[in-house]
């Protein structure tokens, strides 16, 4: 966030990318840096140093990265100047020699991005620290860690302890890429910059909240990672909990990173997930079987590459949680996410309480659908408020109508990867959009009983690829007299 003068150019620094030949670096990180260069937010003294075990040199890496820069931009001054500043260091992440070489090649400010498999997070930071590369004598030194941050509470605590034994929290930037999305950042402005919403944003008016991240894509080539992970671990304690925190947090006193993160941590610590005895009724897991999703034929999950034939991994998860705070007590939050579903749809629905019906008793109005505020995160980006209006005519009859705001109508969005703000913030040292150790651990702690119980329970329920998810997910809400907002 800025004071209105527009964002300042980031300080000169070296971005060291571990895993520079990987998908994340090629598809997202370097294209984002390029967008920042185009926006004049990256100074001349900025450089990228890619580290990976592949046998290659500077030119080879530049070529690999260029393949993901739009064709029409490759000849531009912006790309050509960035391209020249990309260097390569071939090295094993677990060998001291790599870090000795790195220490020679990095001076001044540096940001280390761990775009690697998660087993390297601990070792890389320990070796960077041992080689004294993380000392801030000559300039700032910051470490960006991608998800997955642990695979349960114990492993997340362990990883936090390992990192914090090397560097303080202020040097650690834990990435949750959902926080890079404009629409997610907008939640704070919508809530705290408008009387309209915040005045009714509590358990007096809100009946329940639904948070959905549905995808049409199947697991495709990610079987190895996904089969060991599953939908719950992949999306819920991290991405969906970040959305929940944005919706449920109390107003911070400023946009200062600690002020915002303290409020988020506070609300995350108040989340009560299902206890062991409640998992059966408060959590649902599903697994897709063959169907057609997003214009693609999808096989049974069990027939996907790199999936164990006796796998019990879920590709869909839904869970009901409560927040034990004065604002939210009594308001359930229903979270769901799934692969190979009928539509790509990430949204938050706040459903309001019913109004008194007595006034309408003697009219033709059969029922009064409750008001709903929908925050659309993707692929549509915007907000819509659904409310009742009188149908024209002599009788009192009602119809549900909608007031819609679409980002694309109000603003020029341009092509963005979603990592620009995260990278820029890391360069300027703003941790607002990064996860703190306590936030990560609170997410895992709330899901611990579900993870434990699913580990020993039978099989997930089948749902057809291209559908809405397993039938039990409907039951989860139906049991409370509610139903999911339809997808798409
Ligand atoms: C990632 C998950 O963190 O988020 C993926 O590992 C998922 O499985 C992705 O597809 C969703 O992100 P987005 O930005 O495409 O909604």
Short mmCIF file of C-alpha atoms and ligand atoms in Angstrom, two decimals:
data_model
loop_
_atom_site.label_atom_id
_atom_site.label_comp_id
_atom_site.label_asym_id
_atom_site.label_seq_id
_atom_site.Cartn_x
_atom_site.Cartn_y
_atom_site.Cartn_z
CA UNK A 1 0.00 0.00 0.00
CA UNK A 2 1.30 3.49 -0.71
CA UNK A 3 0.61 7.02 0.47
CA UNK A 4 -0.96 8.01 -2.83
CA UNK A 5 2.27 9.11 -4.54
CA UNK A 6 2.37 5.86 -6.53
CA UNK A 7 4.71 2.99 -5.86
CA UNK A 8 8.42 3.82 -5.59
CA UNK A 9 11.07 2.02 -7.61
CA UNK A 10 12.29 -1.02 -5.66
CA UNK A 11 15.84 -0.88 -4.30
CA UNK A 12 18.65 -2.48 -6.31
CA UNK A 13 18.97 -6.14 -5.36
CA UNK A 14 19.79 -9.61 -6.62
CA UNK A 15 16.94 -12.08 -6.85
CA UNK A 16 18.41 -15.53 -6.33
CA UNK A 17 15.99 -18.20 -7.54
CA UNK A 18 16.58 -21.75 -6.31
CA UNK A 19 14.88 -23.97 -8.86
CA UNK A 20 15.40 -21.49 -11.71
CA UNK A 21 14.62 -24.07 -14.42
CA UNK A 22 11.35 -25.09 -12.77
CA UNK A 23 7.78 -24.22 -13.69
CA UNK A 24 7.24 -21.61 -11.01
CA UNK A 25 10.33 -19.63 -12.01
CA UNK A 26 9.64 -19.85 -15.73
CA UNK A 27 5.88 -19.37 -15.80
CA UNK A 28 5.35 -16.96 -12.94
CA UNK A 29 8.40 -15.43 -11.26
CA UNK A 30 10.39 -14.16 -14.20
CA UNK A 31 7.32 -13.00 -16.20
CA UNK A 32 6.27 -11.07 -13.06
CA UNK A 33 9.68 -9.43 -12.78
CA UNK A 34 9.38 -8.53 -16.44
CA UNK A 35 5.98 -6.89 -15.76
CA UNK A 36 7.58 -4.93 -12.91
CA UNK A 37 10.38 -3.80 -15.24
CA UNK A 38 7.76 -2.62 -17.72
CA UNK A 39 6.03 -0.72 -14.94
CA UNK A 40 9.37 0.99 -14.12
CA UNK A 41 9.43 -0.48 -10.64
CA UNK A 42 12.71 -2.36 -10.99
CA UNK A 43 15.96 -0.37 -11.06
CA UNK A 44 19.00 -0.82 -13.30
CA UNK A 45 20.98 -2.35 -10.46
CA UNK A 46 18.65 -5.33 -10.24
CA UNK A 47 19.83 -8.80 -11.29
CA UNK A 48 18.54 -12.37 -11.29
CA UNK A 49 20.77 -15.30 -10.37
CA UNK A 50 19.23 -18.68 -11.11
CA UNK A 51 20.45 -21.70 -9.18
CA UNK A 52 19.71 -25.27 -10.17
CA UNK A 53 21.44 -28.62 -10.62
CA UNK A 54 20.89 -28.69 -14.40
CA UNK A 55 23.99 -28.46 -16.50
CA UNK A 56 23.64 -25.08 -18.16
CA UNK A 57 25.09 -21.60 -18.42
CA UNK A 58 23.75 -18.03 -18.47
CA UNK A 59 22.62 -18.21 -22.12
CA UNK A 60 20.78 -21.50 -21.67
CA UNK A 61 18.85 -20.16 -18.66
CA UNK A 62 18.02 -16.93 -20.50
CA UNK A 63 16.61 -18.95 -23.39
CA UNK A 64 14.53 -21.15 -21.05
CA UNK A 65 13.08 -18.09 -19.36
CA UNK A 66 12.49 -16.20 -22.58
CA UNK A 67 10.16 -18.94 -23.81
CA UNK A 68 7.59 -17.69 -21.25
CA UNK A 69 7.85 -14.01 -22.18
CA UNK A 70 5.15 -13.05 -24.72
CA UNK A 71 6.59 -13.30 -28.24
CA UNK A 72 5.83 -9.68 -29.09
CA UNK A 73 7.79 -8.52 -26.03
CA UNK A 74 10.99 -10.47 -26.60
CA UNK A 75 12.59 -7.76 -28.73
CA UNK A 76 11.61 -4.96 -26.34
CA UNK A 77 14.21 -2.89 -24.49
CA UNK A 78 12.60 -3.93 -21.23
CA UNK A 79 13.13 -7.65 -21.84
CA UNK A 80 16.53 -7.24 -23.48
CA UNK A 81 17.82 -5.23 -20.55
CA UNK A 82 16.46 -7.72 -18.00
CA UNK A 83 17.73 -10.65 -20.06
CA UNK A 84 21.30 -9.35 -19.87
CA UNK A 85 21.04 -9.24 -16.09
CA UNK A 86 20.15 -12.93 -15.72
CA UNK A 87 22.96 -15.21 -14.60
CA UNK A 88 23.19 -18.89 -13.78
CA UNK A 89 24.85 -20.88 -11.05
CA UNK A 90 24.88 -24.62 -11.48
CA UNK A 91 24.93 -26.34 -8.13
CA UNK A 92 23.50 -28.98 -5.87
CA UNK A 93 21.20 -27.56 -3.17
CA UNK A 94 22.78 -29.84 -0.59
CA UNK A 95 26.46 -29.19 -1.33
CA UNK A 96 28.43 -26.58 0.62
CA UNK A 97 30.35 -25.68 -2.56
CA UNK A 98 27.16 -24.20 -4.08
CA UNK A 99 26.86 -21.78 -1.18
CA UNK A 100 30.53 -20.88 -1.16
CA UNK A 101 30.17 -19.89 -4.81
CA UNK A 102 26.92 -18.06 -4.09
CA UNK A 103 28.61 -16.06 -1.32
CA UNK A 104 31.15 -14.85 -3.88
CA UNK A 105 28.53 -13.90 -6.43
CA UNK A 106 26.03 -12.08 -4.21
CA UNK A 107 26.73 -8.67 -2.73
CA UNK A 108 24.50 -5.88 -1.43
CA UNK A 109 20.76 -6.53 -1.14
CA UNK A 110 19.50 -10.01 -1.98
CA UNK A 111 16.22 -11.90 -1.98
CA UNK A 112 16.36 -15.70 -2.06
CA UNK A 113 13.33 -17.38 -3.60
CA UNK A 114 12.95 -21.07 -2.76
CA UNK A 115 11.07 -22.26 -5.85
CA UNK A 116 12.10 -25.82 -5.04
CA UNK A 117 10.57 -29.04 -3.82
CA UNK A 118 9.63 -28.58 -0.13
CA UNK A 119 12.24 -31.01 1.21
CA UNK A 120 14.88 -28.40 0.30
CA UNK A 121 13.36 -25.49 2.27
CA UNK A 122 15.11 -26.37 5.54
CA UNK A 123 18.47 -27.42 4.09
CA UNK A 124 18.79 -24.44 1.72
CA UNK A 125 18.15 -21.89 4.47
CA UNK A 126 20.53 -23.69 6.85
CA UNK A 127 23.26 -23.77 4.25
CA UNK A 128 22.71 -20.14 3.26
CA UNK A 129 23.00 -19.19 6.93
CA UNK A 130 26.08 -21.34 7.48
CA UNK A 131 27.78 -19.70 4.50
CA UNK A 132 26.91 -16.33 6.14
CA UNK A 133 24.96 -15.33 3.06
CA UNK A 134 21.97 -14.29 5.18
CA UNK A 135 23.92 -11.77 7.28
CA UNK A 136 22.56 -8.32 6.69
CA UNK A 137 25.86 -6.44 7.06
CA UNK A 138 26.01 -5.26 3.45
CA UNK A 139 22.30 -4.95 2.71
CA UNK A 140 19.03 -6.74 3.31
CA UNK A 141 18.79 -10.51 2.90
CA UNK A 142 15.30 -12.01 2.67
CA UNK A 143 14.07 -15.54 2.06
CA UNK A 144 10.84 -16.33 0.21
CA UNK A 145 9.40 -19.76 0.88
CA UNK A 146 6.70 -21.24 -1.33
CA UNK A 147 4.02 -23.61 -0.20
CA UNK A 148 3.57 -26.36 0.91
CA UNK A 149 4.80 -25.14 4.26
CA UNK A 150 4.77 -28.47 6.08
CA UNK A 151 2.23 -31.23 5.59
CA UNK A 152 0.69 -31.12 9.07
CA UNK A 153 1.05 -29.19 12.31
CA UNK A 154 4.14 -31.03 13.53
CA UNK A 155 6.06 -30.65 10.26
CA UNK A 156 5.08 -26.97 9.93
CA UNK A 157 6.28 -26.30 13.48
CA UNK A 158 9.47 -28.15 12.74
CA UNK A 159 10.11 -26.16 9.56
CA UNK A 160 9.35 -22.87 11.32
CA UNK A 161 11.78 -23.82 14.09
CA UNK A 162 14.49 -24.70 11.56
CA UNK A 163 14.13 -21.44 9.67
CA UNK A 164 13.85 -19.32 12.81
CA UNK A 165 17.01 -20.91 14.17
CA UNK A 166 18.82 -19.37 11.16
CA UNK A 167 17.12 -16.00 10.65
CA UNK A 168 14.50 -13.86 12.42
CA UNK A 169 10.85 -13.72 11.33
CA UNK A 170 11.47 -10.32 9.70
CA UNK A 171 13.66 -11.99 7.06
CA UNK A 172 11.20 -14.79 6.25
CA UNK A 173 8.51 -14.25 3.62
CA UNK A 174 6.15 -17.25 3.44
CA UNK A 175 4.28 -17.05 0.15
CA UNK A 176 0.57 -17.82 -0.23
CA UNK A 177 -0.10 -16.81 -3.79
CA UNK A 178 -3.81 -16.22 -3.10
CA UNK A 179 -2.72 -13.06 -1.30
CA UNK A 180 -1.24 -11.79 -4.56
CA UNK A 181 -4.69 -11.69 -6.16
CA UNK A 182 -6.15 -8.18 -6.47
CA UNK A 183 -9.61 -9.35 -5.50
CA UNK A 184 -8.30 -10.89 -2.28
CA UNK A 185 -6.48 -7.69 -1.37
CA UNK A 186 -9.67 -5.80 -2.19
CA UNK A 187 -11.54 -7.55 0.62
CA UNK A 188 -9.89 -5.27 3.18
CA UNK A 189 -10.75 -2.15 1.21
CA UNK A 190 -14.33 -3.28 0.56
CA UNK A 191 -14.83 -3.99 4.26
CA UNK A 192 -12.94 -1.21 5.93
CA UNK A 193 -13.28 1.53 3.32
CA UNK A 194 -17.09 1.35 3.16
CA UNK A 195 -19.62 1.87 5.91
CA UNK A 196 -22.12 -0.03 3.86
CA UNK A 197 -20.58 -3.46 4.29
CA UNK A 198 -18.76 -3.32 7.59
CA UNK A 199 -21.89 -2.18 9.44
CA UNK A 200 -23.64 -5.47 8.74
CA UNK A 201 -20.54 -7.70 8.76
CA UNK A 202 -21.29 -9.71 11.89
CA UNK A 203 -23.38 -12.45 13.47
CA UNK A 204 -26.35 -10.16 13.95
CA UNK A 205 -26.96 -10.05 10.19
CA UNK A 206 -24.92 -12.83 8.62
CA UNK A 207 -26.33 -16.33 8.68
CA UNK A 208 -23.31 -18.18 7.33
CA UNK A 209 -20.33 -17.83 4.98
CA UNK A 210 -19.30 -20.10 2.10
CA UNK A 211 -15.77 -20.10 0.74
CA UNK A 212 -15.26 -22.01 -2.49
CA UNK A 213 -12.26 -22.75 -4.68
CA UNK A 214 -13.51 -25.02 -7.46
CA UNK A 215 -11.30 -25.95 -10.40
CA UNK A 216 -12.09 -27.71 -13.66
CA UNK A 217 -8.52 -28.98 -14.02
CA UNK A 218 -7.76 -32.50 -12.92
CA UNK A 219 -4.46 -33.43 -11.33
CA UNK A 220 -3.11 -34.23 -14.78
CA UNK A 221 0.70 -34.57 -14.55
CA UNK A 222 0.95 -33.64 -10.86
CA UNK A 223 0.13 -37.13 -9.56
CA UNK A 224 3.30 -37.56 -7.57
CA UNK A 225 2.82 -34.39 -5.56
CA UNK A 226 -0.95 -34.56 -5.40
CA UNK A 227 -1.37 -38.16 -4.34
CA UNK A 228 0.83 -37.49 -1.33
CA UNK A 229 -1.05 -34.28 -0.57
CA UNK A 230 -4.77 -34.31 -1.36
CA UNK A 231 -7.29 -31.47 -1.66
CA UNK A 232 -7.45 -30.58 2.02
CA UNK A 233 -3.72 -30.07 2.56
CA UNK A 234 -3.27 -28.48 -0.86
CA UNK A 235 -5.88 -25.75 -0.44
CA UNK A 236 -7.63 -25.50 2.92
CA UNK A 237 -5.27 -24.57 5.79
CA UNK A 238 -3.44 -22.17 3.45
CA UNK A 239 -5.42 -20.58 0.61
CA UNK A 240 -8.95 -20.97 1.95
CA UNK A 241 -7.89 -19.97 5.45
CA UNK A 242 -6.30 -16.84 4.03
CA UNK A 243 -9.63 -15.95 2.41
CA UNK A 244 -11.37 -16.70 5.68
CA UNK A 245 -8.95 -14.47 7.57
CA UNK A 246 -9.57 -11.59 5.17
CA UNK A 247 -13.33 -11.94 5.60
CA UNK A 248 -13.36 -12.53 9.33
CA UNK A 249 -10.51 -10.41 10.77
CA UNK A 250 -11.16 -7.34 12.91
CA UNK A 251 -10.14 -3.99 11.42
CA UNK A 252 -6.43 -3.32 11.94
CA UNK A 253 -5.30 0.16 12.99
CA UNK A 254 -3.19 0.61 9.86
CA UNK A 255 -1.97 -1.19 6.77
CA UNK A 256 1.28 -1.76 8.59
CA UNK A 257 2.35 -5.38 8.12
CA UNK A 258 2.31 -6.31 11.79
CA UNK A 259 -1.02 -4.56 12.43
CA UNK A 260 -2.66 -6.56 9.62
CA UNK A 261 -0.95 -9.83 10.45
CA UNK A 262 -1.80 -9.55 14.14
CA UNK A 263 -5.49 -9.28 13.30
CA UNK A 264 -5.31 -12.19 10.88
CA UNK A 265 -3.41 -14.33 13.34
CA UNK A 266 -5.95 -13.49 16.03
CA UNK A 267 -8.91 -14.64 13.96
CA UNK A 268 -7.10 -17.75 12.70
CA UNK A 269 -6.35 -18.73 16.28
CA UNK A 270 -10.08 -18.44 17.02
CA UNK A 271 -11.08 -20.87 14.23
CA UNK A 272 -12.48 -24.08 15.60
CA UNK A 273 -12.33 -26.90 13.10
CA UNK A 274 -14.14 -30.20 13.58
CA UNK A 275 -13.10 -32.15 16.68
CA UNK A 276 -12.31 -35.84 16.19
CA UNK A 277 -15.88 -36.90 17.01
CA UNK A 278 -17.29 -34.33 14.56
CA UNK A 279 -15.19 -35.18 11.50
CA UNK A 280 -17.81 -37.60 10.23
CA UNK A 281 -20.51 -34.90 10.12
CA UNK A 282 -18.45 -31.71 9.62
CA UNK A 283 -16.00 -32.77 6.91
CA UNK A 284 -16.49 -34.41 3.52
CA UNK A 285 -13.98 -35.83 1.09
CA UNK A 286 -14.52 -36.90 -2.48
CA UNK A 287 -12.54 -38.29 -5.38
CA UNK A 288 -13.36 -37.84 -9.04
CA UNK A 289 -14.22 -40.67 -11.37
CA UNK A 290 -14.17 -40.44 -15.16
CA UNK A 291 -16.12 -37.62 -16.75
CA UNK A 292 -15.69 -34.45 -18.72
CA UNK A 293 -14.48 -31.29 -17.01
CA UNK A 294 -13.44 -28.01 -18.62
CA UNK A 295 -13.74 -29.46 -22.16
CA UNK A 296 -11.42 -32.33 -21.35
CA UNK A 297 -12.02 -36.01 -20.81
CA UNK A 298 -10.84 -36.83 -17.33
CA UNK A 299 -10.03 -40.41 -16.29
CA UNK A 300 -10.77 -41.94 -12.89
CA UNK A 301 -8.44 -40.39 -10.35
CA UNK A 302 -7.06 -43.84 -9.62
CA UNK A 303 -6.01 -44.17 -13.28
CA UNK A 304 -4.08 -40.87 -13.37
CA UNK A 305 -0.29 -41.11 -13.78
CA UNK A 306 1.72 -41.52 -10.57
CA UNK A 307 -1.33 -42.25 -8.42
CA UNK A 308 -1.16 -45.36 -6.24
CA UNK A 309 -3.78 -47.93 -7.22
CA UNK A 310 -4.82 -48.25 -3.56
CA UNK A 311 -4.73 -44.47 -3.00
CA UNK A 312 -7.18 -42.95 -0.52
CA UNK A 313 -6.29 -39.38 -1.43
CA UNK A 314 -9.19 -36.95 -1.81
CA UNK A 315 -9.56 -34.56 -4.76
CA UNK A 316 -12.42 -32.72 -3.07
CA UNK A 317 -12.74 -31.51 0.49
CA UNK A 318 -15.46 -29.61 2.31
CA UNK A 319 -15.39 -28.65 5.95
CA UNK A 320 -17.51 -26.69 8.38
CA UNK A 321 -15.67 -24.48 10.85
CA UNK A 322 -16.73 -21.99 13.52
CA UNK A 323 -14.96 -18.87 14.70
CA UNK A 324 -15.04 -18.36 18.42
CA UNK A 325 -15.04 -14.57 18.46
CA UNK A 326 -17.64 -11.99 19.53
CA UNK A 327 -18.25 -11.04 15.91
CA UNK A 328 -18.73 -14.55 14.56
CA UNK A 329 -20.00 -16.87 17.25
CA UNK A 330 -22.91 -18.87 15.84
CA UNK A 331 -21.99 -18.21 12.16
CA UNK A 332 -20.70 -21.34 10.42
CA UNK A 333 -18.08 -20.98 7.70
CA UNK A 334 -18.34 -23.70 5.07
CA UNK A 335 -15.17 -24.25 3.00
CA UNK A 336 -14.97 -26.41 -0.12
CA UNK A 337 -12.44 -27.08 -2.84
CA UNK A 338 -12.15 -29.64 -5.60
CA UNK A 339 -10.48 -30.64 -8.83
CA UNK A 340 -12.27 -31.65 -12.05
CA UNK A 341 -15.44 -29.83 -11.14
CA UNK A 342 -18.13 -28.29 -13.29
CA UNK A 343 -16.65 -24.76 -13.24
CA UNK A 344 -13.63 -22.77 -12.22
CA UNK A 345 -15.00 -20.61 -9.47
CA UNK A 346 -13.29 -19.05 -6.48
CA UNK A 347 -15.75 -17.05 -4.45
CA UNK A 348 -16.87 -16.06 -1.00
CA UNK A 349 -20.58 -15.89 -0.28
CA UNK A 350 -21.95 -14.09 2.75
CA UNK A 351 -25.52 -15.12 3.24
CA UNK A 352 -27.65 -12.86 5.40
CA UNK A 353 -30.28 -13.89 7.92
CA UNK A 354 -33.91 -14.16 6.85
CA UNK A 355 -36.14 -11.16 7.40
CA UNK A 356 -39.42 -11.31 9.31
CA UNK A 357 -42.09 -12.80 7.06
CA UNK A 358 -45.27 -11.58 8.82
CA UNK A 359 -45.66 -8.58 6.53
CA UNK A 360 -45.80 -10.84 3.49
CA UNK A 361 -48.10 -13.48 4.98
CA UNK A 362 -51.18 -12.43 3.03
CA UNK A 363 -49.42 -11.84 -0.27
CA UNK A 364 -48.43 -14.08 -3.15
CA UNK A 365 -44.87 -14.22 -1.85
CA UNK A 366 -44.12 -17.83 -1.03
CA UNK A 367 -40.72 -17.30 0.48
CA UNK A 368 -38.14 -14.57 0.81
CA UNK A 369 -34.72 -15.67 -0.43
CA UNK A 370 -32.05 -14.25 1.87
CA UNK A 371 -29.70 -11.47 0.72
CA UNK A 372 -26.32 -12.65 -0.47
CA UNK A 373 -23.12 -10.77 -1.01
CA UNK A 374 -20.77 -12.63 -3.35
CA UNK A 375 -17.09 -11.71 -3.54
CA UNK A 376 -15.88 -13.18 -6.81
CA UNK A 377 -12.17 -13.90 -6.74
CA UNK A 378 -11.76 -15.70 -10.08
CA UNK A 379 -12.20 -16.16 -12.97
CA UNK A 380 -14.72 -13.30 -12.79
CA UNK A 381 -13.35 -10.63 -10.50
CA UNK A 382 -15.85 -8.48 -8.70
CA UNK A 383 -18.68 -8.33 -6.21
CA UNK A 384 -22.39 -8.81 -6.47
CA UNK A 385 -25.17 -8.15 -4.03
CA UNK A 386 -28.34 -10.15 -4.43
CA UNK A 387 -31.48 -8.72 -2.91
CA UNK A 388 -35.23 -8.66 -3.34
CA UNK A 389 -37.23 -6.25 -5.45
CA UNK A 390 -40.93 -5.96 -6.06
CA UNK A 391 -42.09 -7.36 -9.36
CA UNK A 392 -43.96 -4.71 -11.32
CA UNK A 393 -47.75 -5.09 -11.19
CA UNK A 394 -50.70 -4.64 -8.87
CA UNK A 395 -49.86 -7.54 -6.54
CA UNK A 396 -47.11 -7.71 -3.95
CA UNK A 397 -44.71 -10.21 -5.39
CA UNK A 398 -40.93 -10.32 -5.20
CA UNK A 399 -37.98 -11.33 -7.37
CA UNK A 400 -34.29 -11.72 -6.58
CA UNK A 401 -32.18 -9.12 -8.39
CA UNK A 402 -28.48 -8.40 -8.42
CA UNK A 403 -26.22 -5.36 -8.18
CA UNK A 404 -22.92 -6.18 -9.85
CA UNK A 405 -19.46 -4.70 -9.84
CA UNK A 406 -16.93 -6.20 -12.26
CA UNK A 407 -13.29 -5.21 -11.90
CA UNK A 408 -12.81 -5.33 -15.65
CA UNK A 409 -15.58 -2.73 -16.18
CA UNK A 410 -14.19 -0.30 -13.62
CA UNK A 411 -10.44 -0.66 -14.11
CA UNK A 412 -7.87 -1.57 -16.72
CA UNK A 413 -6.48 -4.79 -15.39
CA UNK A 414 -3.73 -5.66 -17.92
CA UNK A 415 -2.10 -9.04 -17.94
CA UNK A 416 -0.84 -9.98 -14.52
CA UNK A 417 0.52 -13.25 -13.14
CA UNK A 418 -0.50 -12.50 -9.55
CA UNK A 419 3.10 -12.60 -8.30
CA UNK A 420 4.02 -9.00 -9.14
CA UNK A 421 2.83 -7.49 -5.87
CA UNK A 422 4.33 -10.30 -3.81
CA UNK A 423 7.76 -9.89 -5.40
CA UNK A 424 7.64 -6.11 -5.26
CA UNK A 425 6.63 -6.22 -1.59
CA UNK A 426 9.52 -8.56 -0.82
CA UNK A 427 11.93 -6.11 -2.47
CA UNK A 428 10.60 -3.16 -0.49
CA UNK A 429 10.39 -5.18 2.72
CA UNK A 430 6.62 -5.17 3.22
CA UNK A 431 5.49 -8.42 4.86
CA UNK A 432 1.74 -7.63 4.93
CA UNK A 433 0.86 -10.19 2.26
CA UNK A 434 3.08 -12.95 3.63
CA UNK A 435 2.24 -15.59 6.17
CA UNK A 436 3.74 -15.46 9.62
CA UNK A 437 4.73 -18.60 11.51
CA UNK A 438 1.75 -18.41 13.88
CA UNK A 439 -0.75 -18.03 11.00
CA UNK A 440 0.58 -21.11 9.25
CA UNK A 441 0.49 -23.16 12.42
CA UNK A 442 -3.05 -22.02 13.28
CA UNK A 443 -4.27 -23.27 9.89
CA UNK A 444 -2.73 -26.69 10.37
CA UNK A 445 -3.90 -26.90 14.00
CA UNK A 446 -7.53 -26.32 12.99
CA UNK A 447 -7.38 -29.12 10.38
CA UNK A 448 -5.38 -31.59 12.46
CA UNK A 449 -8.33 -33.76 13.64
CA UNK A 450 -9.64 -34.02 10.06
CA UNK A 451 -6.26 -35.03 8.69
CA UNK A 452 -5.77 -37.58 11.43
CA UNK A 453 -9.17 -39.11 11.04
CA UNK A 454 -8.95 -39.33 7.23
CA UNK A 455 -5.64 -41.09 7.51
CA UNK A 456 -7.30 -44.15 8.94
CA UNK A 457 -10.83 -43.83 7.49
CA UNK A 458 -12.03 -45.72 4.40
CA UNK A 459 -12.31 -44.33 0.89
CA UNK A 460 -13.42 -40.86 -0.25
CA UNK A 461 -16.84 -40.69 -1.88
CA UNK A 462 -16.85 -40.77 -5.70
CA UNK A 463 -18.05 -37.79 -7.72
CA UNK A 464 -18.19 -37.51 -11.46
CA UNK A 465 -15.56 -35.31 -13.08
CA UNK A 466 -17.35 -32.22 -14.36
CA UNK A 467 -19.89 -32.32 -11.52
CA UNK A 468 -20.53 -30.38 -8.31
CA UNK A 469 -18.64 -32.71 -6.02
CA UNK A 470 -19.79 -35.61 -3.81
CA UNK A 471 -23.37 -35.90 -2.58
CA UNK A 472 -22.20 -35.79 1.03
CA UNK A 473 -21.12 -32.19 0.50
CA UNK A 474 -24.78 -31.29 -0.09
CA UNK A 475 -25.70 -33.19 3.04
CA UNK A 476 -23.15 -31.21 5.04
CA UNK A 477 -25.17 -28.05 4.43
CA UNK A 478 -28.60 -29.67 4.18
CA UNK A 479 -28.15 -30.93 7.74
CA UNK A 480 -28.08 -27.27 8.78
CA UNK A 481 -31.01 -26.37 6.50
CA UNK A 482 -28.71 -24.67 3.97
CA UNK A 483 -27.38 -25.29 0.48
CA UNK A 484 -24.30 -24.33 -1.53
CA UNK A 485 -24.33 -21.43 -3.93
CA UNK A 486 -24.29 -22.93 -7.42
CA UNK A 487 -20.92 -23.03 -9.18
CA UNK A 488 -20.00 -21.00 -12.23
C1 LIG B 1 -1.89 -24.25 -5.71
C2 LIG B 1 -2.30 -25.68 -5.60
O1 LIG B 1 -1.33 -23.81 -4.50
O2 LIG B 1 -3.02 -23.45 -6.04
C3 LIG B 1 -2.94 -26.14 -6.89
O3 LIG B 1 -1.17 -26.50 -5.30
C4 LIG B 1 -4.06 -25.23 -7.31
O4 LIG B 1 -3.40 -27.48 -6.79
C5 LIG B 1 -3.62 -23.77 -7.28
O5 LIG B 1 -4.47 -25.58 -8.61
C6 LIG B 1 -4.81 -22.85 -7.49
O6 LIG B 1 -4.35 -21.55 -7.69
P1 LIG B 1 -5.08 -20.56 -8.66
O7 LIG B 1 -4.37 -19.27 -8.50
O8 LIG B 1 -5.00 -21.14 -10.02
O9 LIG B 1 -6.50 -20.52 -8.16
#
